[in-house]
Amino acid sequence: GISIALGLGAGAGQFLAGYMSPDWRTPFLIVSIPAIVLVVIYCGTTREPKRGGAEMVYDENGDQIINDETITWEKFKAIFSKPTAILIFLQGLPGILPWGVAQVFLNDFLNVEKELDPKE
């Protein structure tokens, strides 16, 4: 959800920047105002769900167990002591980086290097 919102916000800001030239900052301000309003509404109308409350996990007596554990440094080290976890983590950089470059710099590249008008 957050990744989609960030991508849509950046994309909308760049799209609007092409139509509000030469000031590219104004579209990002325009896009951020509704986001701030939605955050205030969201925080005022929702509650943080109880951790593990939607999971139906029972102990041997049939009582529901609520998971209230937190990640500690020892658990973190235990997770990353496994080669699989390290590989999954490391594949994230080459998997995410090209999308970030395309989203952020492609518009500028096409405008400056290929001399395309942002309104096209």
XYZ file of N, CA and C in Angstrom:
360
model
N 0.799 -1.181 0.000
C 0.000 0.000 0.000
C 0.848 1.254 0.000
N 1.840 1.293 0.887
C 2.662 2.495 0.974
C 3.485 2.668 -0.293
N 4.022 1.573 -0.832
C 4.821 1.657 -2.052
C 3.987 2.168 -3.219
N 2.756 1.707 -3.299
C 1.879 2.171 -4.375
C 1.611 3.655 -4.218
N 1.323 4.094 -2.992
C 1.045 5.507 -2.754
C 2.254 6.376 -3.073
N 3.446 5.912 -2.687
C 4.649 6.682 -2.993
C 4.873 6.780 -4.499
N 4.690 5.668 -5.179
C 4.864 5.669 -6.636
C 3.859 6.550 -7.344
N 2.600 6.454 -6.931
C 1.573 7.294 -7.545
C 1.803 8.771 -7.249
N 2.229 9.078 -6.030
C 2.501 10.471 -5.678
C 3.644 11.055 -6.480
N 4.723 10.297 -6.598
C 5.866 10.774 -7.381
C 5.506 10.883 -8.859
N 4.779 9.895 -9.359
C 4.368 9.943 -10.767
C 3.435 11.104 -11.055
N 2.471 11.323 -10.163
C 1.546 12.454 -10.346
C 2.298 13.772 -10.254
N 3.258 13.848 -9.331
C 4.050 15.076 -9.213
C 4.861 15.354 -10.467
N 5.458 14.330 -11.035
C 6.223 14.529 -12.268
C 5.312 14.853 -13.448
N 4.152 14.201 -13.492
C 3.201 14.498 -14.566
C 2.739 15.948 -14.481
N 2.365 16.379 -13.285
C 1.924 17.760 -13.120
C 3.063 18.746 -13.354
N 4.291 18.357 -13.001
C 5.437 19.242 -13.213
C 5.641 19.534 -14.695
N 5.340 18.569 -15.533
C 5.474 18.789 -16.969
C 4.494 19.814 -17.502
N 3.364 19.956 -16.837
C 2.346 20.903 -17.286
C 2.388 22.220 -16.528
N 3.224 22.311 -15.494
C 3.333 23.543 -14.720
C 4.747 24.102 -14.812
N 5.386 23.935 -15.930
C 6.752 24.403 -16.109
C 6.782 25.917 -15.974
N 7.855 26.520 -15.537
C 9.140 25.935 -15.178
C 9.247 25.534 -13.709
N 8.243 25.843 -12.889
C 8.344 25.533 -11.461
C 7.902 24.106 -11.214
N 8.846 23.217 -10.921
C 8.538 21.803 -10.719
C 8.156 21.505 -9.277
N 8.363 22.448 -8.346
C 8.067 22.194 -6.941
C 6.570 22.282 -6.633
N 5.881 23.149 -7.315
C 4.452 23.369 -7.045
C 3.619 22.105 -7.180
N 3.795 21.282 -8.214
C 2.978 20.070 -8.306
C 3.158 19.124 -7.122
N 4.368 19.037 -6.583
C 4.585 18.162 -5.437
C 3.880 18.702 -4.198
N 3.818 20.013 -4.073
C 3.065 20.612 -2.982
C 1.574 20.343 -3.150
N 1.085 20.471 -4.363
C -0.338 20.223 -4.649
C -0.699 18.763 -4.367
N 0.176 17.843 -4.718
C -0.083 16.425 -4.490
C -0.006 16.094 -2.995
N 0.868 16.781 -2.259
C 1.041 16.455 -0.843
C -0.105 16.956 0.032
N -0.781 18.008 -0.349
C -1.856 18.559 0.484
C -2.991 17.546 0.683
N -3.535 16.914 -0.376
C -4.565 15.895 -0.134
C -4.038 14.712 0.689
N -2.763 14.379 0.523
C -2.195 13.272 1.292
C -2.183 13.601 2.785
N -1.822 14.812 3.132
C -1.808 15.219 4.538
C -3.219 15.198 5.110
N -4.187 15.683 4.339
C -5.583 15.660 4.792
C -6.041 14.222 5.018
N -5.701 13.319 4.093
C -6.092 11.916 4.248
C -5.423 11.261 5.456
N -4.179 11.619 5.753
C -3.501 11.066 6.920
C -4.207 11.512 8.196
N -4.599 12.770 8.267
C -5.299 13.270 9.451
C -6.634 12.541 9.616
N -7.367 12.368 8.507
C -8.649 11.658 8.572
C -8.426 10.204 8.990
N -7.435 9.563 8.401
C -7.139 8.165 8.716
C -6.770 7.995 10.184
N -5.888 8.843 10.679
C -5.457 8.732 12.082
C -6.600 9.017 13.047
N -7.534 9.861 12.651
C -8.647 10.192 13.522
C -9.786 9.198 13.492
N -9.828 8.339 12.488
C -10.979 7.440 12.345
C -10.637 5.965 12.476
N -9.374 5.616 12.609
C -9.013 4.199 12.684
C -8.196 3.919 13.945
N -8.139 2.644 14.291
C -7.326 2.200 15.418
C -6.314 1.192 14.920
N -5.198 1.129 15.614
C -4.182 0.120 15.309
C -4.740 -1.243 15.697
N -4.757 -2.206 14.773
C -5.283 -3.523 15.140
C -4.381 -4.222 16.155
N -4.989 -5.059 16.971
C -4.223 -5.821 17.962
C -3.310 -6.789 17.221
N -2.055 -6.783 17.579
C -1.073 -7.629 16.897
C -1.453 -9.097 17.036
N -1.603 -9.777 15.907
C -1.954 -11.187 15.902
C -3.417 -11.441 16.185
N -4.226 -10.389 16.296
C -5.628 -10.549 16.644
C -6.453 -11.246 15.576
N -6.042 -11.157 14.324
C -6.788 -11.793 13.239
C -6.341 -13.232 13.000
N -5.258 -13.629 13.647
C -4.750 -14.984 13.472
C -5.429 -15.913 14.463
N -5.886 -17.009 13.970
C -6.553 -17.990 14.825
C -5.535 -19.053 15.242
N -4.730 -18.738 16.273
C -3.722 -19.650 16.786
C -4.124 -20.036 18.203
N -4.131 -21.337 18.464
C -4.574 -21.831 19.767
C -3.477 -22.651 20.418
N -3.445 -22.621 21.743
C -2.512 -23.471 22.468
C -3.140 -24.847 22.680
N -2.442 -25.711 23.400
C -2.940 -27.076 23.586
C -4.220 -27.148 24.420
N -4.560 -26.094 25.164
C -5.796 -26.071 25.951
C -6.988 -25.527 25.160
N -6.742 -25.076 23.930
C -7.809 -24.523 23.114
C -7.996 -23.023 23.273
N -7.123 -22.372 24.038
C -7.196 -20.923 24.224
C -6.458 -20.230 23.087
N -7.051 -19.105 22.605
C -6.414 -18.370 21.520
C -5.163 -17.674 22.035
N -4.105 -17.721 21.223
C -2.833 -17.102 21.578
C -2.707 -15.798 20.788
N -2.399 -14.715 21.470
C -2.137 -13.431 20.824
C -0.625 -13.242 20.770
N -0.113 -13.052 19.562
C 1.321 -12.885 19.369
C 1.706 -11.448 19.708
N 2.456 -11.254 20.770
C 2.907 -9.918 21.146
C 4.429 -9.821 21.170
N 5.081 -10.701 20.427
C 6.536 -10.694 20.379
C 7.031 -9.525 19.543
N 8.240 -9.086 19.812
C 8.895 -8.052 19.030
C 10.210 -8.598 18.501
N 10.735 -7.947 17.492
C 12.021 -8.351 16.931
C 13.124 -7.781 17.810
N 13.985 -8.653 18.272
C 15.139 -8.244 19.066
C 16.392 -8.384 18.214
N 17.482 -7.850 18.715
C 18.743 -7.952 17.988
C 19.161 -9.410 17.829
N 18.900 -10.232 18.829
C 19.251 -11.648 18.746
C 18.433 -12.351 17.661
N 17.141 -12.032 17.577
C 16.304 -12.627 16.528
C 16.748 -12.157 15.149
N 17.105 -10.888 15.058
C 17.583 -10.346 13.793
C 18.841 -11.082 13.336
N 19.793 -11.273 14.247
C 21.019 -11.999 13.913
C 20.717 -13.441 13.536
N 19.750 -14.054 14.217
C 19.400 -15.440 13.900
C 18.798 -15.548 12.505
N 17.972 -14.591 12.152
C 17.362 -14.600 10.813
C 18.434 -14.462 9.748
N 19.352 -13.498 9.933
C 20.364 -13.249 8.914
C 21.582 -14.156 9.035
N 21.512 -15.159 9.879
C 22.563 -16.176 9.885
C 22.280 -17.244 8.833
N 21.107 -17.217 8.256
C 20.708 -18.177 7.218
C 21.067 -17.623 5.836
N 21.741 -18.414 4.998
C 22.110 -17.936 3.660
C 20.910 -17.529 2.812
N 19.786 -18.210 2.966
C 18.601 -17.878 2.183
C 18.114 -16.471 2.500
N 18.084 -16.106 3.774
C 17.628 -14.769 4.164
C 18.572 -13.705 3.619
N 19.866 -13.985 3.646
C 20.842 -13.024 3.118
C 20.644 -12.837 1.618
N 20.448 -13.932 0.888
C 20.250 -13.832 -0.562
C 18.959 -13.092 -0.903
N 17.897 -13.352 -0.164
C 16.632 -12.653 -0.414
C 16.813 -11.158 -0.181
N 17.511 -10.801 0.879
C 17.763 -9.399 1.178
C 18.615 -8.747 0.093
N 19.683 -9.419 -0.323
C 20.594 -8.845 -1.307
C 19.969 -8.710 -2.695
N 19.021 -9.591 -3.052
C 18.406 -9.467 -4.365
C 17.496 -8.250 -4.442
N 17.154 -7.675 -3.299
C 16.277 -6.508 -3.290
C 16.901 -5.294 -3.960
N 18.203 -5.077 -3.750
C 18.843 -3.902 -4.354
C 18.801 -3.925 -5.880
N 19.284 -4.990 -6.535
C 19.186 -4.973 -7.995
C 17.749 -5.110 -8.489
N 16.860 -5.611 -7.648
C 15.465 -5.736 -8.061
C 14.688 -4.439 -7.968
N 15.051 -3.580 -7.024
C 14.314 -2.338 -6.799
C 14.968 -1.143 -7.470
N 16.285 -1.115 -7.514
C 17.014 0.041 -8.014
C 16.607 0.473 -9.425
N 16.489 -0.435 -10.391
C 16.094 0.019 -11.734
C 14.731 0.700 -11.766
N 13.781 0.229 -10.958
C 12.461 0.861 -10.944
C 12.544 2.273 -10.376
N 13.350 2.455 -9.351
C 13.521 3.787 -8.776
C 14.184 4.736 -9.757
N 15.203 4.255 -10.460
C 15.879 5.087 -11.451
C 14.919 5.464 -12.575
N 14.159 4.489 -13.052
C 13.221 4.768 -14.143
C 12.167 5.771 -13.707
N 11.659 5.615 -12.514
C 10.596 6.492 -12.043
C 11.092 7.913 -11.802
N 12.277 8.052 -11.238
C 12.759 9.374 -10.852
C 13.484 10.070 -11.992
N 14.345 9.365 -12.703
C 15.219 10.025 -13.656
C 14.808 9.894 -15.116
N 13.886 9.004 -15.444
C 13.523 8.816 -16.845
C 12.907 10.075 -17.438
N 12.067 10.749 -16.676
C 11.437 11.979 -17.163
C 12.492 13.030 -17.494
N 13.456 13.222 -16.599
C 14.521 14.200 -16.849
C 15.407 13.776 -18.010
N 15.716 12.491 -18.106
C 16.545 11.995 -19.199
C 15.888 12.263 -20.549
N 14.600 11.947 -20.653
C 13.907 12.166 -21.919
C 13.813 13.643 -22.258
N 13.676 14.484 -21.252
C 13.571 15.920 -21.482
C 14.909 16.508 -21.901
N 15.986 16.188 -21.174
C 17.275 16.823 -21.410
C 18.039 16.166 -22.555
N 18.199 14.846 -22.492
C 19.034 14.161 -23.475
C 18.341 13.960 -24.820
N 17.069 13.616 -24.797
C 16.350 13.343 -26.051
C 15.536 14.539 -26.524
N 15.582 15.650 -25.740
C 14.907 16.910 -26.079
C 13.416 16.735 -26.327
N 12.794 15.875 -25.535
C 11.351 15.719 -25.625
C 10.676 16.696 -24.672
N 9.579 17.273 -25.125
C 8.831 18.203 -24.295
C 8.091 17.395 -23.230
N 8.122 17.810 -21.959
C 7.424 17.053 -20.910
C 5.921 16.925 -21.159
N 5.352 17.794 -21.955
C 3.916 17.730 -22.224
C 3.558 16.695 -23.274
N 4.562 16.085 -23.883
C 4.282 15.062 -24.910
C 4.011 13.741 -24.297
